[in-house]
Coordinates of C-alpha atoms and ligand atoms in Angstrom, one line a residue:
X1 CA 53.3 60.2 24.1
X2 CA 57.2 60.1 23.7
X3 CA 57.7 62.8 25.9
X4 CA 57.1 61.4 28.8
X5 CA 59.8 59.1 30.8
X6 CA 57.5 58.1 32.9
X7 CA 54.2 56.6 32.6
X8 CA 51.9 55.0 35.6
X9 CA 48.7 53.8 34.0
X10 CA 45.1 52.1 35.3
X11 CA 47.3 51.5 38.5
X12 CA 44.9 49.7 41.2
X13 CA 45.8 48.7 44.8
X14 CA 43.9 46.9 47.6
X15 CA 45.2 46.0 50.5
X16 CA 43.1 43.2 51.9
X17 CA 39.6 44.9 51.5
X18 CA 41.1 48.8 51.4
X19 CA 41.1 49.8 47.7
X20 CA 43.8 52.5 47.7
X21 CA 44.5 53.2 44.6
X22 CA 41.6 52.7 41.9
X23 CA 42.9 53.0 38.4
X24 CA 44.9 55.5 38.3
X25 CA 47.1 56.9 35.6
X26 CA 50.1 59.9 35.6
X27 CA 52.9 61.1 33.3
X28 CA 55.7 62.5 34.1
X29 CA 58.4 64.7 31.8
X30 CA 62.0 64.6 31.5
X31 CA 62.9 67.8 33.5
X32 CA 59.5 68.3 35.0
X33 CA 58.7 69.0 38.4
X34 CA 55.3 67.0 39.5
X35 CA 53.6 67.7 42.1
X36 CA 51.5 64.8 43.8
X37 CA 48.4 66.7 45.8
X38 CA 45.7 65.2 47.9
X39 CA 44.4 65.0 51.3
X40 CA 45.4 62.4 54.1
X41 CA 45.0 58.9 52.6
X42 CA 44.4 59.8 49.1
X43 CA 46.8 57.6 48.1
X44 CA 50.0 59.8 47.1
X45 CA 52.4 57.9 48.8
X46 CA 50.8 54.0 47.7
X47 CA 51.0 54.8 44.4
X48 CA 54.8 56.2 44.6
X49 CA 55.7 53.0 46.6
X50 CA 54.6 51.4 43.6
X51 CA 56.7 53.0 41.6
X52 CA 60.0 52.3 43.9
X53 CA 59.3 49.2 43.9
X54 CA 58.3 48.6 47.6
X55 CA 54.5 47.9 47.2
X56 CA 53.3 46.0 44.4
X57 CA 50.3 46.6 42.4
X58 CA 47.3 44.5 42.0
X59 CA 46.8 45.7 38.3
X60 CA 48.7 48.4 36.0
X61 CA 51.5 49.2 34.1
X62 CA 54.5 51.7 34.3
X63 CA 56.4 52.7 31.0
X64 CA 59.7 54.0 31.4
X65 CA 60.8 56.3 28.1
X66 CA 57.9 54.3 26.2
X67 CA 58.9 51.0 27.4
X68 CA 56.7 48.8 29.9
X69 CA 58.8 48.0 32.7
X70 CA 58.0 45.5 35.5
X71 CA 59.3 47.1 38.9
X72 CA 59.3 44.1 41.6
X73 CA 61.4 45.4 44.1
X74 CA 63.7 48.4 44.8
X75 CA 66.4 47.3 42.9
X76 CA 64.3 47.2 39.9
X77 CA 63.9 50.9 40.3
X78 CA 67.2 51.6 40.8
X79 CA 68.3 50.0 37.6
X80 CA 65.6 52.6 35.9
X81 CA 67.3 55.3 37.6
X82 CA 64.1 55.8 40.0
X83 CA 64.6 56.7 44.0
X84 CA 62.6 58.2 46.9
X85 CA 63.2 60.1 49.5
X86 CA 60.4 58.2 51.9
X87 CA 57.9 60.3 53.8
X88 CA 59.5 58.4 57.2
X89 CA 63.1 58.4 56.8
X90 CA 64.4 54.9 56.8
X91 CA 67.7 54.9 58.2
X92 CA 70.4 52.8 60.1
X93 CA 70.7 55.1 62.9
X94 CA 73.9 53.1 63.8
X95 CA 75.6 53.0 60.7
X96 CA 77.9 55.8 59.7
X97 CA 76.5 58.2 56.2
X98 CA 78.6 56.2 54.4
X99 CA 77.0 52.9 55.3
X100 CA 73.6 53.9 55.0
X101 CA 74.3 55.6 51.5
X102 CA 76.4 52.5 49.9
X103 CA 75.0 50.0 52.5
X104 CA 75.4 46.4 50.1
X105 CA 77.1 48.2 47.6
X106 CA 80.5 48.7 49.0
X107 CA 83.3 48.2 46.5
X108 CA 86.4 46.2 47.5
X109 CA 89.8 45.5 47.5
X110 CA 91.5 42.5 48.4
X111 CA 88.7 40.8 49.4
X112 CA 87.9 43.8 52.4
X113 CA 85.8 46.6 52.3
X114 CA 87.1 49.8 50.7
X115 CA 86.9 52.4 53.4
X116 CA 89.0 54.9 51.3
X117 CA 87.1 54.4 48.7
X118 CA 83.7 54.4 50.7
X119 CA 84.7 57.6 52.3
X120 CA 85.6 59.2 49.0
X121 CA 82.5 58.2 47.2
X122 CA 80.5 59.9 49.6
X123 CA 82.4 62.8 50.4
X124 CA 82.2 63.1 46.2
X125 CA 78.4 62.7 47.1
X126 CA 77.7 65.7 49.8
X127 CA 80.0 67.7 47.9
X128 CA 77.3 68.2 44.9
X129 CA 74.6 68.9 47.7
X130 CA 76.9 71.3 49.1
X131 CA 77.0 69.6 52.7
X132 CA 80.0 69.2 54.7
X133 CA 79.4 65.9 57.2
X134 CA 82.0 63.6 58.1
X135 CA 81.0 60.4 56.4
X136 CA 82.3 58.2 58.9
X137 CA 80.0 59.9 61.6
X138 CA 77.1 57.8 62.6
X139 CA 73.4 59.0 61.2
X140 CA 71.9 59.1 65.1
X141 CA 73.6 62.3 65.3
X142 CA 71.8 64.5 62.5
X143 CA 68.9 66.1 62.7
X144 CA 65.7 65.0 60.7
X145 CA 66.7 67.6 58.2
X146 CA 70.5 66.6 57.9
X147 CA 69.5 62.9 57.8
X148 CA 67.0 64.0 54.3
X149 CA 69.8 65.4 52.8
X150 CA 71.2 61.7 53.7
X151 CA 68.5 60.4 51.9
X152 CA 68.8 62.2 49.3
X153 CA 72.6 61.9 48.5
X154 CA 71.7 58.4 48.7
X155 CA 69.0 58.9 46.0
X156 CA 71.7 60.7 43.8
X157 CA 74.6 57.6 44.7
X158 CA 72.3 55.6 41.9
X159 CA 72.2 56.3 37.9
X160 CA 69.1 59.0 38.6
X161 CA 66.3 60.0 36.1
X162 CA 64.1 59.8 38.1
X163 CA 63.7 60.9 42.3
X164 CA 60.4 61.4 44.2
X165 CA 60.3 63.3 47.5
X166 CA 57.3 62.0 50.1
X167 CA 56.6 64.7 51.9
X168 CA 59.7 66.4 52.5
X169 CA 59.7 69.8 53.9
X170 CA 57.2 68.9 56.2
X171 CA 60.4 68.8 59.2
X172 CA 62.1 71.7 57.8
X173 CA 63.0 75.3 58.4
X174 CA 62.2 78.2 56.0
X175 CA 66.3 77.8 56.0
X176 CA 66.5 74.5 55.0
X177 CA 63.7 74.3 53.0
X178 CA 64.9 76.5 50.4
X179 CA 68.2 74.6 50.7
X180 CA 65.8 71.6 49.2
X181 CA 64.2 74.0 47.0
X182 CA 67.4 74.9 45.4
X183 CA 68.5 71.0 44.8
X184 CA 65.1 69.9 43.8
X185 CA 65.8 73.1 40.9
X186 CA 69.3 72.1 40.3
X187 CA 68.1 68.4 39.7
X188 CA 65.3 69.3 37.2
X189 CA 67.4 71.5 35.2
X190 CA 70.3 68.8 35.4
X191 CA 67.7 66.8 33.5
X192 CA 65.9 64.5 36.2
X193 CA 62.3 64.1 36.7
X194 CA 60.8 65.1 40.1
X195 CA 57.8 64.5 41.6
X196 CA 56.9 66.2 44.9
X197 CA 54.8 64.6 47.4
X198 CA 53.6 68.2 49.7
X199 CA 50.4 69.4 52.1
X200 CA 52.7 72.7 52.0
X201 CA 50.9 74.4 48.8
X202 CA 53.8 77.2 49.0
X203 CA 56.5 74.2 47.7
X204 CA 54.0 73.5 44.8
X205 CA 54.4 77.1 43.7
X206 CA 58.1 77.5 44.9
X207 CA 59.4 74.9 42.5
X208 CA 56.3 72.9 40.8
X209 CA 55.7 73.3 37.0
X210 CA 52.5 70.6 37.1
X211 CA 50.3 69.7 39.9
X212 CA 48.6 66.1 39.4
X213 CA 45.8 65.7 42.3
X214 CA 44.3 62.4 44.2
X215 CA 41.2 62.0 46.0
X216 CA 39.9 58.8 47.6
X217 CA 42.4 56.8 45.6
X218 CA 41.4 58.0 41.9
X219 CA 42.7 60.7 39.6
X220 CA 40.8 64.3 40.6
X221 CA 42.4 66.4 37.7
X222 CA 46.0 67.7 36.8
X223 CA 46.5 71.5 36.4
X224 CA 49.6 73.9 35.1
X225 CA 50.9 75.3 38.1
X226 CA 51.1 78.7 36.3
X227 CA 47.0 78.4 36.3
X228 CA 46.9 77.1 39.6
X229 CA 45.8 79.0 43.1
X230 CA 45.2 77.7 46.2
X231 CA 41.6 77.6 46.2
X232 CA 41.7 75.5 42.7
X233 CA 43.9 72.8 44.2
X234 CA 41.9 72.6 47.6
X235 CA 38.4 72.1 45.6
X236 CA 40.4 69.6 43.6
X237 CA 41.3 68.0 46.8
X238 CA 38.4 68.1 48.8
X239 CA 35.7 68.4 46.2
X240 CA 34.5 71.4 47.9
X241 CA 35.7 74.9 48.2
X242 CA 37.3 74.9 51.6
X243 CA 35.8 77.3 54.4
X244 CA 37.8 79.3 56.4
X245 CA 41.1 78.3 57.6
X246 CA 41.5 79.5 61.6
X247 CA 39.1 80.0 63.6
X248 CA 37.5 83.7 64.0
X249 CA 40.1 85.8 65.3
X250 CA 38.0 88.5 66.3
X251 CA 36.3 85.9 68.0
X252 CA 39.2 84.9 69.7
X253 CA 40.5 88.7 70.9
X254 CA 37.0 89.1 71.9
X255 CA 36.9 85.9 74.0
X256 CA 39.6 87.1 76.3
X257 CA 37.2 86.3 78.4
X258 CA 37.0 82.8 78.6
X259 CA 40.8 82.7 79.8
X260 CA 41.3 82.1 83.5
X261 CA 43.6 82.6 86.3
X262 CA 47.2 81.0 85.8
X263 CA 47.0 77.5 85.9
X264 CA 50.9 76.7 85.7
X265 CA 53.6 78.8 86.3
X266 CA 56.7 77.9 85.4
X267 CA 60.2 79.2 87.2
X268 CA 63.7 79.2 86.1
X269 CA 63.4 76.0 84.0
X270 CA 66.7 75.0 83.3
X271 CA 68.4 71.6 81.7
X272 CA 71.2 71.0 79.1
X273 CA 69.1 73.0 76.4
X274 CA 67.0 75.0 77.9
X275 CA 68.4 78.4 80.2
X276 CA 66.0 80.0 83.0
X277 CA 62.7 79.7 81.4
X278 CA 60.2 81.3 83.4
X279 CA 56.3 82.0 82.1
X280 CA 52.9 81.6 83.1
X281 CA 50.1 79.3 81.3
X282 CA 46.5 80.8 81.9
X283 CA 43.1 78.6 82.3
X284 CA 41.7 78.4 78.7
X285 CA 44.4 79.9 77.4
X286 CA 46.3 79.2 73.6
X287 CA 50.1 79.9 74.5
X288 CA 52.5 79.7 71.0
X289 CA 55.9 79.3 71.2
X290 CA 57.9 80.1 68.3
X291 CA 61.6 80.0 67.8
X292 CA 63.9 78.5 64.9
X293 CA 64.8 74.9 64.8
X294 CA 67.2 74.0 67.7
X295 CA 66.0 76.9 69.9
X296 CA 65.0 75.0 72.5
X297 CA 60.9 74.7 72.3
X298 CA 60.9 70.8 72.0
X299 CA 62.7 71.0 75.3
X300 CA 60.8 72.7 77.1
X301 CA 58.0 70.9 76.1
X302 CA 59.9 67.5 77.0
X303 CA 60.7 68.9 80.8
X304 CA 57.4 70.4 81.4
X305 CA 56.4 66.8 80.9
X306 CA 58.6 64.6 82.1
X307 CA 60.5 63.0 79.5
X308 CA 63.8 64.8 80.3
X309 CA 65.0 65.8 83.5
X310 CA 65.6 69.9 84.4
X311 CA 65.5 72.2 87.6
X312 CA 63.9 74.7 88.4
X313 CA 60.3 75.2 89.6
X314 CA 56.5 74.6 88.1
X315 CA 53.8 75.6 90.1
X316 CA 50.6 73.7 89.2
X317 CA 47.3 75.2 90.8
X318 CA 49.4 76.5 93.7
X319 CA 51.5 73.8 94.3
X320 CA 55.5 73.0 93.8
X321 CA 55.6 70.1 91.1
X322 CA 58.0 68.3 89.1
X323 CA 57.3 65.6 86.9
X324 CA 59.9 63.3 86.9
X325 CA 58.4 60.9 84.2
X326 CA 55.8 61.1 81.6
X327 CA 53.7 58.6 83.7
X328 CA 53.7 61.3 86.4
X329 CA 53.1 64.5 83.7
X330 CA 50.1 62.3 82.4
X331 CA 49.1 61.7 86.0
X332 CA 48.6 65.3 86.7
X333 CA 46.9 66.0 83.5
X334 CA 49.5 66.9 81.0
X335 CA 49.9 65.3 77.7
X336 CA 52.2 65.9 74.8
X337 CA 52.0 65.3 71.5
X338 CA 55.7 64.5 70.5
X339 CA 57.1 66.2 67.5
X340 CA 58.2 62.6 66.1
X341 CA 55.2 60.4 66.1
X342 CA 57.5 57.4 64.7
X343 CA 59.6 57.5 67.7
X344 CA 57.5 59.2 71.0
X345 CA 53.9 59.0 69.9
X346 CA 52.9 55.9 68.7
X347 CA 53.1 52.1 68.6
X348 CA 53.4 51.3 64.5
X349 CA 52.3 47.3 65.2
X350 CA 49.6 48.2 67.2
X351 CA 45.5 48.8 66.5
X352 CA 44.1 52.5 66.2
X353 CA 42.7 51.3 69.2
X354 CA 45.5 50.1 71.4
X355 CA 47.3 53.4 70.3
X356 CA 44.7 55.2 71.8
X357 CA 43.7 54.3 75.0
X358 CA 47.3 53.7 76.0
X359 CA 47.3 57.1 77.6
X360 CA 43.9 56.6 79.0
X361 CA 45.6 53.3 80.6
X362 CA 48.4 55.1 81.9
X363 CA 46.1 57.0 84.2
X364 CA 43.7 54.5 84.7
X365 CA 44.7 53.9 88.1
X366 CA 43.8 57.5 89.1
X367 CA 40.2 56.8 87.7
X368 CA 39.9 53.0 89.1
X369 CA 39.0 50.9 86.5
X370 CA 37.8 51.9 82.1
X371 CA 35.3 49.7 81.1
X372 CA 35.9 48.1 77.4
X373 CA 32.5 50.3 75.8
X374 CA 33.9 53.7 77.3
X375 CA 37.6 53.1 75.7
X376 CA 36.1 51.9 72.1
X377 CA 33.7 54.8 72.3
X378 CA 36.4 57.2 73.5
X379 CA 38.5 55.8 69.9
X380 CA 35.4 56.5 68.2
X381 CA 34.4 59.7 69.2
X382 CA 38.1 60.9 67.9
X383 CA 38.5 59.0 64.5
X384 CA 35.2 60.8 64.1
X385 CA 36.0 64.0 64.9
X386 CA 40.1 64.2 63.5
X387 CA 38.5 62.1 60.8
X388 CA 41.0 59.3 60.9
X389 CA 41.1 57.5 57.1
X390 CA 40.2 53.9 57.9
X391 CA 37.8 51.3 58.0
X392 CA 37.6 50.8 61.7
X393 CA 39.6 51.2 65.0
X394 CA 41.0 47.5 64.7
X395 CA 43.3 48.8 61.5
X396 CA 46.8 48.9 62.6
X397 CA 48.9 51.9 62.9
X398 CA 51.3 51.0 60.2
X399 CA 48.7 50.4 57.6
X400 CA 47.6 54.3 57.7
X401 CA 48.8 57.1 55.7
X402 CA 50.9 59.4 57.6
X403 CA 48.9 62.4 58.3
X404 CA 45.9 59.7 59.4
X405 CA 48.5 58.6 61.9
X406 CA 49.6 62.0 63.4
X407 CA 45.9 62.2 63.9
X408 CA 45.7 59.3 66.1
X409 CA 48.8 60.7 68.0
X410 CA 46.7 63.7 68.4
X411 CA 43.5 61.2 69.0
X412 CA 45.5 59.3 72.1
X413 CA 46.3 62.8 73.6
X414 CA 43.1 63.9 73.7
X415 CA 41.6 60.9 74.8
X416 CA 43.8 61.2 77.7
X417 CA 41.3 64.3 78.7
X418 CA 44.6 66.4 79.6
X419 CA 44.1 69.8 81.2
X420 CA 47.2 71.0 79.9
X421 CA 48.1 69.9 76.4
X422 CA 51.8 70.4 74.8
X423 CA 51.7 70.2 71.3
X424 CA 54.8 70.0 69.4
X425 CA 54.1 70.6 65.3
X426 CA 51.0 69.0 66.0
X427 CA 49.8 69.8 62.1
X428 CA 52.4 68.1 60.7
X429 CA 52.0 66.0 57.5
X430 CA 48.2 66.8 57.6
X431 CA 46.5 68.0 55.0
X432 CA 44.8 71.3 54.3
X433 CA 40.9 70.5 55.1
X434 CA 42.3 68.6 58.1
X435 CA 44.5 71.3 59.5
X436 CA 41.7 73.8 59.6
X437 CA 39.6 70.8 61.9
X438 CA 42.3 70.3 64.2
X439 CA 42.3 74.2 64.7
X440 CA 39.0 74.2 65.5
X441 CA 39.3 71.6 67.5
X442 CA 42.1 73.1 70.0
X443 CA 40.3 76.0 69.4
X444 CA 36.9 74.1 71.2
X445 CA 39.3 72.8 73.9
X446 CA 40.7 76.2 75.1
X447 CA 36.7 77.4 75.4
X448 CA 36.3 74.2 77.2
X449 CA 38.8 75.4 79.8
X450 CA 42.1 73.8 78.5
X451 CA 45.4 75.4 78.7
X452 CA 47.6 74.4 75.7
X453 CA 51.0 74.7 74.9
X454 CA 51.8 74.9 71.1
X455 CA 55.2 74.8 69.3
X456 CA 54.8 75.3 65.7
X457 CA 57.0 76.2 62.6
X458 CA 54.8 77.3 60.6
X459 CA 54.0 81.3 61.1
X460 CA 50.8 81.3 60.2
X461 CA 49.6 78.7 62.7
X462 CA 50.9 80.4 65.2
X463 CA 49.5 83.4 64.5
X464 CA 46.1 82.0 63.8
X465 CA 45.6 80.1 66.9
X466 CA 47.3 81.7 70.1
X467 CA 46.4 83.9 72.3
X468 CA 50.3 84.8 73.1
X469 CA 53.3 83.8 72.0
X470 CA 56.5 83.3 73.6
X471 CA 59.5 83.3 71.0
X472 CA 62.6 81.2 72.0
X473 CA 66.3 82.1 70.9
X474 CA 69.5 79.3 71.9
X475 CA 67.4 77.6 74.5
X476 CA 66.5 81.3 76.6
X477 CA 63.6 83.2 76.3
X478 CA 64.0 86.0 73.6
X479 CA 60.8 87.7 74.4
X480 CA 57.0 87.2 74.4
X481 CA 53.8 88.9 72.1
X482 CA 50.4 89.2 72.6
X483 CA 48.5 89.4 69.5
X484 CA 48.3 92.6 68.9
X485 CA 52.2 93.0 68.7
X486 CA 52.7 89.5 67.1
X487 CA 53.3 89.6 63.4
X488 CA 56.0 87.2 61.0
X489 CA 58.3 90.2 61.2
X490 CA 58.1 90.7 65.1
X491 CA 58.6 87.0 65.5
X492 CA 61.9 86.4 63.5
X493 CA 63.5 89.6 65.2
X494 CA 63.0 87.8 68.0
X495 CA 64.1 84.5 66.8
X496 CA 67.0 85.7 66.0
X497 CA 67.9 87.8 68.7
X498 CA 69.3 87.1 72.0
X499 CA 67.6 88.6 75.2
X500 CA 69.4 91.8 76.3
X501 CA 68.3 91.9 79.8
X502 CA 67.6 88.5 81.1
X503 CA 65.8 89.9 84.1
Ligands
ATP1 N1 49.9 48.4 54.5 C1 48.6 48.9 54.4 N2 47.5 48.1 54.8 C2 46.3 48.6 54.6 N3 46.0 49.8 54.2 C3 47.0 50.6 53.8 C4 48.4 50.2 53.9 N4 49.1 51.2 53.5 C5 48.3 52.2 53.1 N5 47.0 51.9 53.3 C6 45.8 52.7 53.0 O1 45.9 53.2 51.7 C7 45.3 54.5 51.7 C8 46.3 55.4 51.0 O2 47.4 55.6 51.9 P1 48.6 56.5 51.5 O3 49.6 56.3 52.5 O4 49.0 56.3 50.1 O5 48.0 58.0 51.6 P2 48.7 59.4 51.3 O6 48.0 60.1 50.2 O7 50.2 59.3 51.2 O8 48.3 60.2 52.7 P3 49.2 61.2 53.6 O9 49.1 62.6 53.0 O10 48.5 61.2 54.9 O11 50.6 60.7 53.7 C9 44.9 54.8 53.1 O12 43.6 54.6 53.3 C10 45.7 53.9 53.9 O13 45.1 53.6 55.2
MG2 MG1 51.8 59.7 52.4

């Protein structure tokens, strides 16, 4: 099989007594795009760490262009022209772009550092990505999506046949996804291999020409995207042909009923980002709030909460409240699920366990004292019904795949019993079977008498699971739906527009 530069075959991995990967082979083409499919802890990303060199196998073999090449570290796969662009972005927040990109590399003269030359290298670099940031700026200040194309002008700083994206629209706007789509094209036709890692089914038929699936750590079948649709991949996936996605939404119009009177009313909510917010959150009520990146919904959800300061009034059950702290928004029954688990939500080094009834500790003192069997049965209950991926709640954080761990972030919130939840992307990274379980699930909570906040990016979502929406344009209020005026189009006028009367 000539044709293929890349070959991963019989690949096996355990980790201690986890068998992740179980003999499991994949080609790839010069020019090809890939793409990698499978549910939360399938093994996508294991077996593509394998092949940069940052996990070892514990049997297989990987061919490059025929040959059988042993990749030990990363370096290895940078000498066979292989990079990723890692699923969690793993950057020196404190060093400048050019730093991060050249970081051990740096050529010299006279014995120093060559900061022209650094500077020129990487300008020479964001140039062919078409991205204009000032090398010498430190990474801390880009945005999630700024810092991938980071990544991925570091990817490109190395001899490249070969590049593999983790997950990698999963932060992005429609904008800047089709920024990625456009160099992930522009690399494939310059020659390089690609293989996508996606939950987001629309990449895989935006720019994939093959689709190779995982389940449970094995092979599940490899399909021509031009064949493919989305109920072939999904059976592939889950083994099963997947049942509705959202719940009913006639059920959900005609369960008006089951919201309540306001619960919180928010006044005039004002910080740096966020201008004169003012709306009300009913008792078992879904409230969406849309709004494009940088329009000011993770901000809101932040001073609701407590994790950044702001004026203005909320108005909880009829009383005047501020929370001035997250201990204090947990205290009085909020909890948010952060939009970045990796820095907000969760404690990496730390047991499912831990993780979890962290929140429950945090307002312990309200309740008096948790016994031991309530908090381990509390874990339970939720890596039961999210259907964490692991062999126990003892499993550290950092040993689960990432959509298994915004499910524990999801898990700790709800152990927290909350009875308003903020949920910022809360779907994130999770996989298509799972998505559908966690709508069902904040579905159930909202009929239990919940009120619940949701930012999302994703359209669809949105429209699936509120019961209003409230869009957001530069940090104000542009307007708010109910469902029967809510549609994709109605949404991005309003995303786009400004307010007229601010009244
Ligand atoms: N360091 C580790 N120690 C123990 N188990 C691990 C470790 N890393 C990964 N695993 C396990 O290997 C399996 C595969 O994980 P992997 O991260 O490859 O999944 P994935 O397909 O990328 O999932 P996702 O879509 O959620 O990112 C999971 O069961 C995970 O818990
Ligand atoms: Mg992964």
């Amino acid at each position: 099989m000539e044709d293929y530069i890349l070959e991963m075959r019989n690949i096996d991995k355990s980790y201690g007594g986890i068998h992740a990967l179980k003999n499991v082979s994949i080609g790839l083409k010069r020019g090809e795009v890939l793409c990698l499919c499978g549910e939360n802890g399938a093994g996508k990303s294991t077996l593509m760490k394998i092949l940069a060199g940052v996990e070892k196998p514990t049997d297989g073999e990987i061919f490059i262009e025929g040959k059988k090449v042993e990749i030990e570290k990363p370096v290895d796969a940078f000498r066979f022209g292989i990079s990723m662009v890692h699923q969690e972005l793993i950057q020196i927040e404190d060093m400048t772009i050019a730093e991060n990109i050249f970081a051990g590399r740096y050529r010299s003269k006279g014995g120093l550092i060559d900061a022209k030359a650094l500077r020129e290298d990487t300008l020479r670099l964001l140039e062919k990505l078409d991205i204009h940031f000032n090398p010498n700026s430190l990474v801390r200040q880009y945005s999630i999506a700024n810092r991938q194309l980071i990544e991925i002008a570091k990817a490109m700083s190395h001899e490249l046949s070969i590049i593999v994206f983790d997950e990698p629209t999963a932060p992005l706007t429609v904008e800047e996804t089709e920024n990625l789509y456009r160099i992930i094209r522009k690399l494939r036709d310059d020659g390089v291999a690609v293989i996508l890692i996606s939950h987001r089914l629309e990449d895989v038929f935006a720019v994939g020409d093959r689709i190779a699936v995982l389940k449970d750590g094995e092979n599940a079948g490899e399909l021509a995207v031009e064949e493919a649709t989305v109920d072939k991949i999904v059976k592939m996936m889950i083994g099963r042909q997947m049942s509705q996605q959202f719940p009913e939404k006639t059920d959900r119009i005609g369960d008006r009923a089951r919201i309540g009177d306001t619960v919180m009313e928010v006044k005039h909510l004002t910080n740096r980002r966020i201008k004169d917010i003012s709306f009300r959150l009913r008792k078992g009520e879904i409230l969406g709030v849309a709004g494009l990146v940088g329009a000011g919904r993770t901000e809101l959800l932040r001073a609701v909460f407590g994790v950044d300061p702001c004026e203005g009034e909320i108005i909880l059950r009829g009383e005047r409240i501020v929370n001035k702290s997250p201990i204090e928004g947990l205290g009085r029954g909020f909890a948010l699920v952060p939009e970045d688990r990796k820095d907000q939500g969760l404690i990496l080094s730390q047991s499912i366990l831990q993780n979890m009834i962290l929140s429950i500790l945090k307002k312990a003192s309200s309740f008096g004292f948790m016994n031991r069997k309530k908090e381990t049965g509390a874990c339970d209950e939720y890596i039961e019904k999210l259907k964490i991926r692991t062999p126990g709640r003892n499993l550290m954080v950092s040993a689960l795949s990432g959509g298994n761990q915004q499910k524990v972030v999801l898990g700790k919130c709800l152990a927290s019993k909350p009875e308003i939840l903020l949920l910022d992307e809360p779907t994130r990274g999770v996989d298509i079977g799972a998505k559908a379980e966690i709508y069902k699930i904040i579905n159930d909570l909202a009929g239990e008498g919940l009120s619940i906040l949701v930012v999302s990016s994703e359209m669809t979502e949105l429209l699936g699971i509120s019961d209003r929406i409230l869009v957001m344009h530069e940090g104000h209020l542009s307007g708010e739906l109910t469902m029967e005026e809510a549609s994709e189009e109605a949404i991005m006028k309003l995303a786009l527009s400004h307010k007229e009367n601010t009244a």
